Coordinates of C-alpha atoms and ligand atoms in Angstrom, one line a residue:
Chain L
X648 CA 60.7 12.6 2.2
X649 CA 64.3 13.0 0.7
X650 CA 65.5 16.5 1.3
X651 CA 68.1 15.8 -1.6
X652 CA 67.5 16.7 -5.7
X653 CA 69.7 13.8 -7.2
X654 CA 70.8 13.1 -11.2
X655 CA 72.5 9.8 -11.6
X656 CA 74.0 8.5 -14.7
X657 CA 71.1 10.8 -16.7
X658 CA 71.6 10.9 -20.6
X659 CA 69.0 12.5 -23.1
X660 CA 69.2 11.9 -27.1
X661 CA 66.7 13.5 -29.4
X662 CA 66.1 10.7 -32.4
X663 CA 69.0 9.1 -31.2
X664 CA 71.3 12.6 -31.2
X665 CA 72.6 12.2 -27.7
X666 CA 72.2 15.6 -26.5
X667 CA 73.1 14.9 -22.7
X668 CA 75.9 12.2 -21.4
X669 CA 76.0 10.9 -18.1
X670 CA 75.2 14.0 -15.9
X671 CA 75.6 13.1 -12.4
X672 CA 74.5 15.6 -9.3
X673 CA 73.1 16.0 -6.1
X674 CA 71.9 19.1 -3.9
X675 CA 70.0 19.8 -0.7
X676 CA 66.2 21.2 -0.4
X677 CA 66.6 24.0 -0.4
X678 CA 69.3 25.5 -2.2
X679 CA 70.7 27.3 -5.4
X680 CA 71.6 25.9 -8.1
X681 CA 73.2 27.9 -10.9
X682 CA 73.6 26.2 -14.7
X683 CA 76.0 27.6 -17.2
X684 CA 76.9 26.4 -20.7
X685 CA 77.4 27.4 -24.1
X686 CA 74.2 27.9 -26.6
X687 CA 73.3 24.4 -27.5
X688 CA 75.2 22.9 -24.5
X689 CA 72.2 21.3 -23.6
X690 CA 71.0 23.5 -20.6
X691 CA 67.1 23.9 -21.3
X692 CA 67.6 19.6 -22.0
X693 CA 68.5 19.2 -18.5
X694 CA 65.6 21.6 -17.1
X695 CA 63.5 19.5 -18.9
X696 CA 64.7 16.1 -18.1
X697 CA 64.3 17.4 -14.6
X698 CA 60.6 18.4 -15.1
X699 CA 59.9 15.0 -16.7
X700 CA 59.5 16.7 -20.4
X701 CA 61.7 14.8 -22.0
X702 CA 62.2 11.1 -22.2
X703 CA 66.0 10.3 -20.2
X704 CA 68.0 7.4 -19.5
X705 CA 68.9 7.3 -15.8
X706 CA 67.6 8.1 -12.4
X707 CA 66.0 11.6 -11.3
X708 CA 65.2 11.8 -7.9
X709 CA 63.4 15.0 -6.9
X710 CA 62.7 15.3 -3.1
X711 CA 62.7 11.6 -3.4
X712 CA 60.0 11.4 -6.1
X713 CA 60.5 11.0 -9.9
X714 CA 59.7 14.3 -12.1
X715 CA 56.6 13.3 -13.3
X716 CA 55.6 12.4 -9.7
X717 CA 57.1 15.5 -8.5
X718 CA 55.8 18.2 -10.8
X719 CA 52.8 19.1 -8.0
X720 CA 55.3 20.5 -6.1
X721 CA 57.4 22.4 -8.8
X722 CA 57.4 25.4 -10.6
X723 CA 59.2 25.6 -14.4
X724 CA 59.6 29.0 -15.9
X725 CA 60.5 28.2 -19.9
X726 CA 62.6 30.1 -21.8
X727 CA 60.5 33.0 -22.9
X728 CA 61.7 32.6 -26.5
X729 CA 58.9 29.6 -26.5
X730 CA 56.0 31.7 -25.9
X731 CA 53.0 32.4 -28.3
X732 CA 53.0 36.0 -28.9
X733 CA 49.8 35.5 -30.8
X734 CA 47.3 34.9 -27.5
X735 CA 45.6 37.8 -26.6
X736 CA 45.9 38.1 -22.6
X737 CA 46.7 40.1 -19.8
X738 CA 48.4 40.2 -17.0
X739 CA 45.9 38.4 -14.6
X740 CA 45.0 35.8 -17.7
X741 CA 48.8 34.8 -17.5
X742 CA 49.5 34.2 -13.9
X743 CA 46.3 32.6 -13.2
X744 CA 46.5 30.1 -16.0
X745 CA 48.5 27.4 -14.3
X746 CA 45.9 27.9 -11.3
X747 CA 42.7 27.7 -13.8
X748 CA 43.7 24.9 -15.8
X749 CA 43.7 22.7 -13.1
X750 CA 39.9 22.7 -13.3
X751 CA 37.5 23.4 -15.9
X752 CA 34.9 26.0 -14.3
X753 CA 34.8 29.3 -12.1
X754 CA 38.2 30.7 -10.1
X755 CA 37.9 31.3 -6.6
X756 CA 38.4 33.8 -4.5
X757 CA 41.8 32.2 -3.3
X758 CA 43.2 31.8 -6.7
X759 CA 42.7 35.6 -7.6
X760 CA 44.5 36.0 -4.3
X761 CA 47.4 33.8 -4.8
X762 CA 48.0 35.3 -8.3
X763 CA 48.3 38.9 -6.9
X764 CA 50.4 38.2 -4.0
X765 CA 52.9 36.3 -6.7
X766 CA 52.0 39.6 -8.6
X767 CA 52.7 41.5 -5.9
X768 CA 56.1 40.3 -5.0
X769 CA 57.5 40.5 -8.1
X770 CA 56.7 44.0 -8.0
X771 CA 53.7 44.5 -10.7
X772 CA 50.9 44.1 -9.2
X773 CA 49.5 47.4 -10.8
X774 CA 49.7 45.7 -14.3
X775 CA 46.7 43.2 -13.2
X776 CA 44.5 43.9 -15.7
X777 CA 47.5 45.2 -18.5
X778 CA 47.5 43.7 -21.9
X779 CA 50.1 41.2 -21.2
X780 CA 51.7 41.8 -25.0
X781 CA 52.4 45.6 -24.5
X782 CA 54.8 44.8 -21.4
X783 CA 58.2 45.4 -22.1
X784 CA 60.5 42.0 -22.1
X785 CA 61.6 42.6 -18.8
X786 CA 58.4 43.2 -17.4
X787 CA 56.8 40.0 -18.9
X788 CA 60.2 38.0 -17.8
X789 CA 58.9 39.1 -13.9
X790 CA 55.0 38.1 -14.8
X791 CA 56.3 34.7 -15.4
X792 CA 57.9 34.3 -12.5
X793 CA 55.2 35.4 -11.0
X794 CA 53.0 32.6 -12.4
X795 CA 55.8 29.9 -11.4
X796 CA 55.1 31.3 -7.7
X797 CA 51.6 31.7 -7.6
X798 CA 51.6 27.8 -7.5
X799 CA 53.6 28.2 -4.5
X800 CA 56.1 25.9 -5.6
X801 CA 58.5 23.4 -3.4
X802 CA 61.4 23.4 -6.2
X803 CA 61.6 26.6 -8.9
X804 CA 63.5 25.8 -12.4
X805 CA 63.8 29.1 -14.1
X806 CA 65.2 29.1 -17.5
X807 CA 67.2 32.0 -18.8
X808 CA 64.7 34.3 -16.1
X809 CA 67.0 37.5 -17.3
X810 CA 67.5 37.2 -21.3
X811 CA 65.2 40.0 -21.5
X812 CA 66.2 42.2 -18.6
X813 CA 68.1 45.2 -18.0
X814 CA 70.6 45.8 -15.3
X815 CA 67.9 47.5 -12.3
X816 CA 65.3 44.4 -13.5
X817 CA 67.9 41.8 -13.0
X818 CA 68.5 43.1 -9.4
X819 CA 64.9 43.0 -8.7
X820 CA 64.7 39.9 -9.7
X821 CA 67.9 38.5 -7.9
X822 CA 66.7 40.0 -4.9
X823 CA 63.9 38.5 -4.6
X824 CA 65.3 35.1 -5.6
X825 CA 67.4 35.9 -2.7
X826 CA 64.2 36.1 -0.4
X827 CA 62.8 32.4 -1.3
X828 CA 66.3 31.2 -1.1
X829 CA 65.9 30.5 2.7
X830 CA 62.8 27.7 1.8
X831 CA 62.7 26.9 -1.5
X832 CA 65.4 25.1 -4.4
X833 CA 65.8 27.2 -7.0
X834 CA 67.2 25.5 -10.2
X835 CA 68.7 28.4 -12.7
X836 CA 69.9 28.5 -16.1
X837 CA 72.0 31.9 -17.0
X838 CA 74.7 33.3 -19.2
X839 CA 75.3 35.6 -16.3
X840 CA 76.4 34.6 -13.4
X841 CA 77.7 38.3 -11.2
X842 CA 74.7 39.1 -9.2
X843 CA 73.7 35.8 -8.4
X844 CA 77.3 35.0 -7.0
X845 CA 76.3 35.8 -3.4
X846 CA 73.0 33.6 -3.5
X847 CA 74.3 30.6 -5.6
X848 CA 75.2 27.3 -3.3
X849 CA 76.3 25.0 -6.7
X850 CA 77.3 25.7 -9.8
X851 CA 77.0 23.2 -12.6
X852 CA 79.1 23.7 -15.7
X853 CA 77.2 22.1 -19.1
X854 CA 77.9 21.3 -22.2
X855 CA 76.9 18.3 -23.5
X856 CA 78.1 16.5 -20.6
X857 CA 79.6 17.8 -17.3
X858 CA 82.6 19.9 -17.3
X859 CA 82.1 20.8 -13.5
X860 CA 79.7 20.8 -10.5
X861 CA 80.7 22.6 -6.7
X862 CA 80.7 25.4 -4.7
X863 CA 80.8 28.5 -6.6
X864 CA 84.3 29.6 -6.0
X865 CA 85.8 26.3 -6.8
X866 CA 84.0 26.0 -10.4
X867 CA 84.3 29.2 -11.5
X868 CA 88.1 29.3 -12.7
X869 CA 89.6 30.5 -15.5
X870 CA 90.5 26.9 -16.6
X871 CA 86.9 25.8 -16.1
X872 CA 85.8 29.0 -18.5
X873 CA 88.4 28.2 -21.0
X874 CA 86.9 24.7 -21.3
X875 CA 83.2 25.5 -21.2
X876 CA 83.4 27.6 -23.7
X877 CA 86.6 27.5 -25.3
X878 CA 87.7 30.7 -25.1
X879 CA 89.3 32.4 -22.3
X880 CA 87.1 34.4 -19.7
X881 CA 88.9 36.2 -16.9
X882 CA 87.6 35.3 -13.4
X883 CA 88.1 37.9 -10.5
X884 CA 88.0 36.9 -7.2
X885 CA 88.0 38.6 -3.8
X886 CA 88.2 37.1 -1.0
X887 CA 85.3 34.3 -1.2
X888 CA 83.7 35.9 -4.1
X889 CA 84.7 35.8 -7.8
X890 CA 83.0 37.3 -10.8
X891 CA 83.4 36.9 -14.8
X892 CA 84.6 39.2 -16.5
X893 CA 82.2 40.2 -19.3
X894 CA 79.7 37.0 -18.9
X895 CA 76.8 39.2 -20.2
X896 CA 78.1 39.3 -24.0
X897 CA 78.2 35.2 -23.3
X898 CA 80.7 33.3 -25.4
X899 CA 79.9 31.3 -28.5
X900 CA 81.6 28.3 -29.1
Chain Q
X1363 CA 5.5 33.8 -49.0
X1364 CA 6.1 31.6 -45.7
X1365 CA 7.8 29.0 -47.4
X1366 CA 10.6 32.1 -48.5
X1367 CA 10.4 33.1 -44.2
X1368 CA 11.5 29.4 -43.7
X1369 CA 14.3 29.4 -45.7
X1370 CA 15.5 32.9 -44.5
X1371 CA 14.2 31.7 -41.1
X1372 CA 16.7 28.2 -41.8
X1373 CA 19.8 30.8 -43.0
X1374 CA 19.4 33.5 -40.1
X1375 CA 19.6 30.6 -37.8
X1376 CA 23.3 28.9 -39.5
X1377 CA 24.5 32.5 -39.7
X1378 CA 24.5 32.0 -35.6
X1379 CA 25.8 28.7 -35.7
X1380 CA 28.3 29.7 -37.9
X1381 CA 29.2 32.9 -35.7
X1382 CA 29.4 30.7 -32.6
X1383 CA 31.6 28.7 -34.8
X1384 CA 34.1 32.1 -35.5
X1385 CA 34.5 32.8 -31.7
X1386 CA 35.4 29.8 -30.6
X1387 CA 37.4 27.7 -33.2
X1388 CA 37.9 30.5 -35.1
X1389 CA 39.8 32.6 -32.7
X1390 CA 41.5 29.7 -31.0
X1391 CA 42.8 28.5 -35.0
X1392 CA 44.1 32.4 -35.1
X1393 CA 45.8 32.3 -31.6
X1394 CA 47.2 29.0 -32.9
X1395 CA 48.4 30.1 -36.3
X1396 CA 47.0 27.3 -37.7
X1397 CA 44.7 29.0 -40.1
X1398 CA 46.7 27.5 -43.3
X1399 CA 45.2 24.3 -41.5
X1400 CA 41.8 25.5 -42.1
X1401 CA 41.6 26.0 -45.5
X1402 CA 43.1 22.8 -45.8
X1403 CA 40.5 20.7 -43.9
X1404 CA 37.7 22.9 -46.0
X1405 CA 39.1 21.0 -48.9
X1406 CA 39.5 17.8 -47.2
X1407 CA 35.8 17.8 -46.6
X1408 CA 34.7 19.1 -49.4
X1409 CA 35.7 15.8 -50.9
X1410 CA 34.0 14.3 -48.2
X1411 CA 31.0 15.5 -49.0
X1412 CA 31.5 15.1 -52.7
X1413 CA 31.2 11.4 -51.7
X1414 CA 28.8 11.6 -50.2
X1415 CA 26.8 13.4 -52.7
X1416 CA 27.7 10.8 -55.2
X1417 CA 27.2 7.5 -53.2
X1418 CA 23.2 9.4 -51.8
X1419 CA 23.0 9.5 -55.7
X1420 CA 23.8 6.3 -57.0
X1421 CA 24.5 3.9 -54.6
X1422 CA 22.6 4.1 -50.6
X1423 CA 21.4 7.4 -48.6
X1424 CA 24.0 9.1 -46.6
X1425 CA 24.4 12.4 -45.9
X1426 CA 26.9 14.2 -46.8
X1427 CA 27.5 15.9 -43.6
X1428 CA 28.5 12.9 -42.1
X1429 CA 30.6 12.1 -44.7
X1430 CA 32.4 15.5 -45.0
X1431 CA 32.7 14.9 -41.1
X1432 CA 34.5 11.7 -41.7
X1433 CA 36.9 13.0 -44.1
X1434 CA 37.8 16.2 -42.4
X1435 CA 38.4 14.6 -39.0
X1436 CA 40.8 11.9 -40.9
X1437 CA 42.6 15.0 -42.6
X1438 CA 42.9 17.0 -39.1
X1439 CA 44.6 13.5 -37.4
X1440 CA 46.9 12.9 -39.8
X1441 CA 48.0 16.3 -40.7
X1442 CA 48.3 16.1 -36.6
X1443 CA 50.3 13.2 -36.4
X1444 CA 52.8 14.2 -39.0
X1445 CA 53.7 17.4 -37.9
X1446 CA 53.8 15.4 -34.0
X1447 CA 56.5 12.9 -36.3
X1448 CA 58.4 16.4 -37.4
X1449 CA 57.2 16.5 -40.3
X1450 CA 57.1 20.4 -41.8
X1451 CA 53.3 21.1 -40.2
X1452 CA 52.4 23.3 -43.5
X1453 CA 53.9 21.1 -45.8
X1454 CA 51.6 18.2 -44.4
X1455 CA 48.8 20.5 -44.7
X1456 CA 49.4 21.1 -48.4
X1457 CA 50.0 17.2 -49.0
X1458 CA 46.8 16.4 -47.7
X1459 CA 45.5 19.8 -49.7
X1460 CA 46.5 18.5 -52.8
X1461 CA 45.1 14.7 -52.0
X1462 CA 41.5 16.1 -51.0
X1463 CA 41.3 18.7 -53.8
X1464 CA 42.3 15.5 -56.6
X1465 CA 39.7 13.3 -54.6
X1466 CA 37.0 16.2 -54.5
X1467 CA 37.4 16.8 -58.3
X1468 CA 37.5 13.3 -58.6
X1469 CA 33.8 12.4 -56.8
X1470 CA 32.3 15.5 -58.5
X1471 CA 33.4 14.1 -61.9
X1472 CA 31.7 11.2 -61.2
X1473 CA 28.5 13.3 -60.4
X1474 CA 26.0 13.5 -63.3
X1475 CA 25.0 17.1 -62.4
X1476 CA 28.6 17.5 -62.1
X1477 CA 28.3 21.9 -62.5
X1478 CA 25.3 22.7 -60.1
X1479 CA 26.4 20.0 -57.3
X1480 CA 29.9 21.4 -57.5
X1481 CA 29.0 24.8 -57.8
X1482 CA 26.8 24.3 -54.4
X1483 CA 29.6 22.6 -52.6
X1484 CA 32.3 25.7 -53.4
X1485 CA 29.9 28.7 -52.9
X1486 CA 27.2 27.0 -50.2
X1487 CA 23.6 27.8 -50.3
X1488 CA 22.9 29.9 -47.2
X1489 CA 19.3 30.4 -48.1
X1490 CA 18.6 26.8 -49.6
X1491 CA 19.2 24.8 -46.4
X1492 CA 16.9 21.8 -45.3
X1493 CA 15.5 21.5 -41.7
X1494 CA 17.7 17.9 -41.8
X1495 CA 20.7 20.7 -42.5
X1496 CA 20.1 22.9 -39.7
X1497 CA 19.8 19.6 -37.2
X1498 CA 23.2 18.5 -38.5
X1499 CA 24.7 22.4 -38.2
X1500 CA 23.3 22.4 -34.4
X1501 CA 24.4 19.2 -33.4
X1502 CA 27.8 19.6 -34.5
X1503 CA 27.8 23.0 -32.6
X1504 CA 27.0 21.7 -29.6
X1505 CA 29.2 19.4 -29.5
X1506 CA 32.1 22.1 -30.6
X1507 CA 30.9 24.3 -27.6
X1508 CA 31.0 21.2 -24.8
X1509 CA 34.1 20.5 -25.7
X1510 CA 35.6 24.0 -25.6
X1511 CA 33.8 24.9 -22.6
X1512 CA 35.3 21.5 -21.0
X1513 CA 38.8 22.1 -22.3
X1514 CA 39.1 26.0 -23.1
X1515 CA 41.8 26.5 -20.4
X1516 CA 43.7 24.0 -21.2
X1517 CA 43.8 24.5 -24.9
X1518 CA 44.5 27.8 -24.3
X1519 CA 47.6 27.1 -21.9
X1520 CA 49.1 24.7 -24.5
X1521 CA 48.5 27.2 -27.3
X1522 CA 50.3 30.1 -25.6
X1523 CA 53.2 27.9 -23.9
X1524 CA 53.3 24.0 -24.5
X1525 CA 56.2 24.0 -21.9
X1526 CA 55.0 25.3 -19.1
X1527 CA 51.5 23.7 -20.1
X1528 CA 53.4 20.3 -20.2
X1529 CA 55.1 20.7 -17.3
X1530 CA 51.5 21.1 -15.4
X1531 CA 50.8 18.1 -16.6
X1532 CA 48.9 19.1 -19.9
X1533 CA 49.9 17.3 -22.9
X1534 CA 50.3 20.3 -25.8
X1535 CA 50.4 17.2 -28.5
X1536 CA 46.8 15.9 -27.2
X1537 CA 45.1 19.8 -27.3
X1538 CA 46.3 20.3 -30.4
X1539 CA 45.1 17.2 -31.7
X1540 CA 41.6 18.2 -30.0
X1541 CA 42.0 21.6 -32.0
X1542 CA 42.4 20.5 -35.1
X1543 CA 39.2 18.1 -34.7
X1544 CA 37.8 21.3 -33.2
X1545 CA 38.2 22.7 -36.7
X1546 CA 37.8 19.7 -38.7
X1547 CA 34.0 19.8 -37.3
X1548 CA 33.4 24.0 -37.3
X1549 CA 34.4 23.5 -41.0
X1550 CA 32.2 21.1 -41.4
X1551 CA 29.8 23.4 -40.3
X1552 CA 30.6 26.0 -42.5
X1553 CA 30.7 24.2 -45.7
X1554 CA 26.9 23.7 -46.0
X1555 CA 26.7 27.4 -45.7
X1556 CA 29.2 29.3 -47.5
X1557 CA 31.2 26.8 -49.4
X1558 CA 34.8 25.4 -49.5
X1559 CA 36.2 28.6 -50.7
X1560 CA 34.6 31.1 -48.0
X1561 CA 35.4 29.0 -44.8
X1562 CA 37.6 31.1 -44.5
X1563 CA 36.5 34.2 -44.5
X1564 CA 33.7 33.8 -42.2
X1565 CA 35.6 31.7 -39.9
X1566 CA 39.1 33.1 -39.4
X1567 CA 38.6 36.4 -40.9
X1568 CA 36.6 37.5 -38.1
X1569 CA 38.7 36.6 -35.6
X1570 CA 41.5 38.3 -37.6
X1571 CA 39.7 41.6 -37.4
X1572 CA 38.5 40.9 -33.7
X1573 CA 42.1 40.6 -32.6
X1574 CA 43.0 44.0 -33.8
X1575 CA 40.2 45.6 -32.0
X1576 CA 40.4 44.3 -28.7
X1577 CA 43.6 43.0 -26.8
X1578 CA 41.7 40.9 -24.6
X1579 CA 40.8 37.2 -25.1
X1580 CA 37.0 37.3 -24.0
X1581 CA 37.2 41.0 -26.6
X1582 CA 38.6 38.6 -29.6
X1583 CA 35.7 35.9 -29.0
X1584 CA 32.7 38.4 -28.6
X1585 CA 34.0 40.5 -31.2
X1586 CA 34.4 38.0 -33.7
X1587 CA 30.9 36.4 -33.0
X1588 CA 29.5 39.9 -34.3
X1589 CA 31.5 40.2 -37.2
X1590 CA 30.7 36.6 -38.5
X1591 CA 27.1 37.2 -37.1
X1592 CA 27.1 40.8 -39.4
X1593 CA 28.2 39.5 -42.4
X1594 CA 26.4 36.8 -42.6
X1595 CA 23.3 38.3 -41.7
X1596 CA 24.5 41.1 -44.6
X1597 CA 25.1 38.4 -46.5
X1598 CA 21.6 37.1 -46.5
X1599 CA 19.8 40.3 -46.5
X1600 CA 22.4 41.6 -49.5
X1601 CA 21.1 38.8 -51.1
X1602 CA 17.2 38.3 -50.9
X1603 CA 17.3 42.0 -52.9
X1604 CA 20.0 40.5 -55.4
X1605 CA 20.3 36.8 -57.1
X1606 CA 24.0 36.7 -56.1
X1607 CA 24.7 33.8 -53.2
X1608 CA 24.7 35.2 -49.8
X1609 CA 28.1 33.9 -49.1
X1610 CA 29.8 36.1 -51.8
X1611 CA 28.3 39.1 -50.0
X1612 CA 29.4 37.9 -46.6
X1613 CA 32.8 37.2 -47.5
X1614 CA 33.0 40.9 -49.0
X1615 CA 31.8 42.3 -45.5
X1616 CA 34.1 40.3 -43.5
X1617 CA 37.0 41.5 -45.6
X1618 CA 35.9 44.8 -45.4
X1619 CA 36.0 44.7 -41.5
X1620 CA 38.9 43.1 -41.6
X1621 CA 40.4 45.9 -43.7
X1622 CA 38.5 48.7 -41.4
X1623 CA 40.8 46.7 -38.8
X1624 CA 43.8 47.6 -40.1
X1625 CA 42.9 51.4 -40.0
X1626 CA 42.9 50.9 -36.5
X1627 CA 46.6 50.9 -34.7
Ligands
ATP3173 N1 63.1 18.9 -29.4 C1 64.3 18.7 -29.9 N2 64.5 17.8 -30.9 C2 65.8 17.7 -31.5 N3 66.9 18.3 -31.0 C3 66.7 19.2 -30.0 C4 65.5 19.4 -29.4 N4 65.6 20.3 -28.4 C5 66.9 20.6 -28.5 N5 67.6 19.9 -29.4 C6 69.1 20.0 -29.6 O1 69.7 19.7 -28.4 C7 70.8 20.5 -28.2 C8 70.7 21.2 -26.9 O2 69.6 22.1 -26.9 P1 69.2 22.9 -25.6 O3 68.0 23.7 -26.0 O4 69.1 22.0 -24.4 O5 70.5 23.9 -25.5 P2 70.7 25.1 -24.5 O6 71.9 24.9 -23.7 O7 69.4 25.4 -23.7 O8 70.9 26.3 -25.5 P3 70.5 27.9 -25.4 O9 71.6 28.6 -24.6 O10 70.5 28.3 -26.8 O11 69.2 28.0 -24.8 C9 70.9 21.5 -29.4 O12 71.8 21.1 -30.3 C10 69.5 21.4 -30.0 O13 69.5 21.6 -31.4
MG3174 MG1 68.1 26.9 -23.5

């Protein structure tokens, strides 16, 4: 088995729109991967593409396998945005959904196990049986992570994971990104790059097509910022580290 | 005297089909917000079983059930396929509205005892169904159930996040589609009873109220089994002490608990 995630030469159009150009990447299993773009740059397109959602021109190679191969052995947290706030369920019904729906009777004793461990290590596992609605965004931000690991995952694609969260939920939720780092890949789309500077391996700079890929201190310049999103963002850096200067009100182009 | 017991006997039993009906389909249609959707397909087979009124009349037996069957599943595809092709999914619901109300109008025009055929059609006959009814209403149940108990989870993971359900390997286009037939057939079902125009009300309005009683999924289906279940037994009883069609009085209680509902919260 490859221990590579690769994108060659990948476009996406919807009804002929392209929407993604020639995207071309590769990282090691495991590592971090951070995405960053613009709204409509396309980010939540390549997440997809990678998951085998949408239809694409070129080659994805996950682990070796092609997405729709691969998707035993991934985990995809959507945007929460996308979610039917109309479905009465709690806390348990979400995170043993993915688990369930893989059969069509009973749940075992293993499954209720696996979902409170993932419940566990995000941190709620008193909300079990909580109305699933009446948790805050944050709170149902963490549930869904939760579900993407209770499937115990090979390669985790987490879209926007902190649009709902505030500053101590972010942390949490870095931290314990931090703790799979060491075994799993972890494919992230953010506006917000600061606390995950120290965990991130790549960066991959979107919109549309590729503005830049590398190491985290090589792609995050200001001259990369200014043409992602086409305004000026000032980059601090410190010794191997840098920081954007306020990424969390994320620029508009 | 026991020919009256048969007939109560024959509308007690579709009140529980049609309650069974409310829990499943109905509360899955509400989760979906695809309750415009319903009273869409209750027109689309109420032409369907305008036709087949008319052609059991004057040209060779069929029974209208099967024909209101027909047409609603053809509605529920297409209005399927052509919100799947992008199409505005409530403006293909009132396209295919307006095409199986003109057809319905149409076929009952056609009809001889154009008024009483008509009448029975819009407001159902609760207490004037035939033991062939009642096989139709049960068969079509049954089938509603094994397919929901086969495919619950995973109608319920594409309803509440296509996305993630897609990228497990579910196609959200394919549950849909198996929704809408869901409730192509549980209008079916209800049209005998209480009539094009009350589908509604004893199908989603139950499951309305339910969900503002109970945050819990399992909650919404029970609950909305009894509140179809009580007002269309009210609707029954209401009626053998009245000449008014039981369907008027059960739409009235479901309302109502649908209004109590709202006291709540
Ligand atoms: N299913 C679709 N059909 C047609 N166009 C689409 C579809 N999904 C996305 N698009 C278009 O593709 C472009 C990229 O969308 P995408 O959702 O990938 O952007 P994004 O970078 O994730 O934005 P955001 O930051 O707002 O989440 C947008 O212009 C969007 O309108
Ligand atoms: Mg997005």
């Amino acid at each position: 088995m490859s221990k590579y995630i690769e994108v060659k030469n990948l476009s996406v159009r919807y009804n002929g729109t392209p929407t993604l150009k020639n995207i071309n990447f590769r990282i090691e299993h495991p590592s971090f991967l951070v995405i960053m773009g613009p709204n409509g740059a396309g980010k939540t397109t390549l997440l997809k593409a990678i998951m085998g959602l949408v239809p694409y021109e070129g080659d994805i190679r996950i682990l070796g396998k092609a997405p729709k191969e691969a998707r035993n052995f991934m985990g995809y947290m959507p945007q929460r945005d996308r979610i039917n706030t109309n479905v009465p369920l709690r806390v348990r019904d979400v995170v043993l959904m993915p688990l369930l729906s893989r059969r069509k009777f009973g749940i075992s004793r293993e499954e209720v196990e696996q979902a409170k461990r993932a419940l566990r290590f995000v941190g709620l596992e008193k909300l079990w049986n909580r109305n699933f609605l009446s948790l805050s965004g944050g709170q149902q931000q963490r549930v869904f992570l939760a579900r993407t690991l209770a499937m115990d995952p090979q390669v985790i694609v987490l879209d926007e994971p902190f649009s709902a969260t505030d500053v101590a939920t972010k942390m949490k939720v870095v931290s314990l990104l931090h703790r799979l780092k060491s075994t799993k890949t972890i494919i992230l789309v953010t506006h917000d790059i600061n606390p995950l500077v120290e965990c991130t391996d790549k960066v991959l700079l979107l919109n549309r097509e590729m503005i830049a890929f590398g190491r985290t201190i090589e792609v995050i310049t200001e001259e990369n910022m200014e043409l992602l999103y086409g305004a000026r963002v000032p980059v601090i850096r410190q010794r191997d580290v840098c920081y954007l200067v306020g990424s969390d009100t994320h620029v508009h182009h | 005297m026991f020919t009256i017991n048969i007939w109560v006997l024959r509308g007690i039993i579709a009140v529980f089909l049609i309650a069974i009906v409310a829990a499943t389909v109905g509360s899955f249609s509400v989760f979906q917000r695809s309750t415009f959707f319903v009273s869409g397909i209750a027109h689309g087979s109420l032409a369907g079983a305008a036709l087949g009124i008319y052609l059991t009349l004057y040209l060779f037996p069929v029974n209208p059930f099967f024909t209101a069957i027909l047409f609603s599943i053809f509605f529920a595809v297409a209005i399927g396929i052509a919100s799947h092709r992008k199409e505005d999914v409530d403006v293909a619901i009132g396209i295919m509205f307006s095409f199986s109300m003109s057809l319905a109008i149409l076929f009952l025009a056609m009809i001889k005892e154009y008024a009483s055929v008509a009448w029975g059609l819009i407001i159902g006959d609760l207490l004037l169904l035939s033991s062939e009814d009642i096989i139709w209403m049960l068969t079509t149940v049954l089938l509603i159930l094994l397919f929901f108990l086969l495919f619950r989870r995973r109608l319920l993971f594409s309803i509440f996040d296509p996305d993630g359900a897609e990228s497990m390997g579910i196609n959200p286009y394919i549950y849909e589609t198996l929704l809408f037939i869901l409730i192509a057939l549980g209008v079916v079902v209800l049209l005998k009873g209480v009539g094009a125009i009350l589908v509604y009300a004893l199908l989603i309005v139950p499951a309305a109220a339910a969900k503002r009683f109970t945050a819990t999924l399992e909650g919404t289906l029970v609950l909305s089994f009894f509140i179809s279940l009580i007002a269309g037994l009210g609707g029954i009883l209401l009626s053998i002490f009245t000449s008014v069609a039981p369907s008027a009085y059960a739409g009235l209680i479901a309302t109502f608990i649908y209004f109590l509902s709202l006291l709540k919260k």
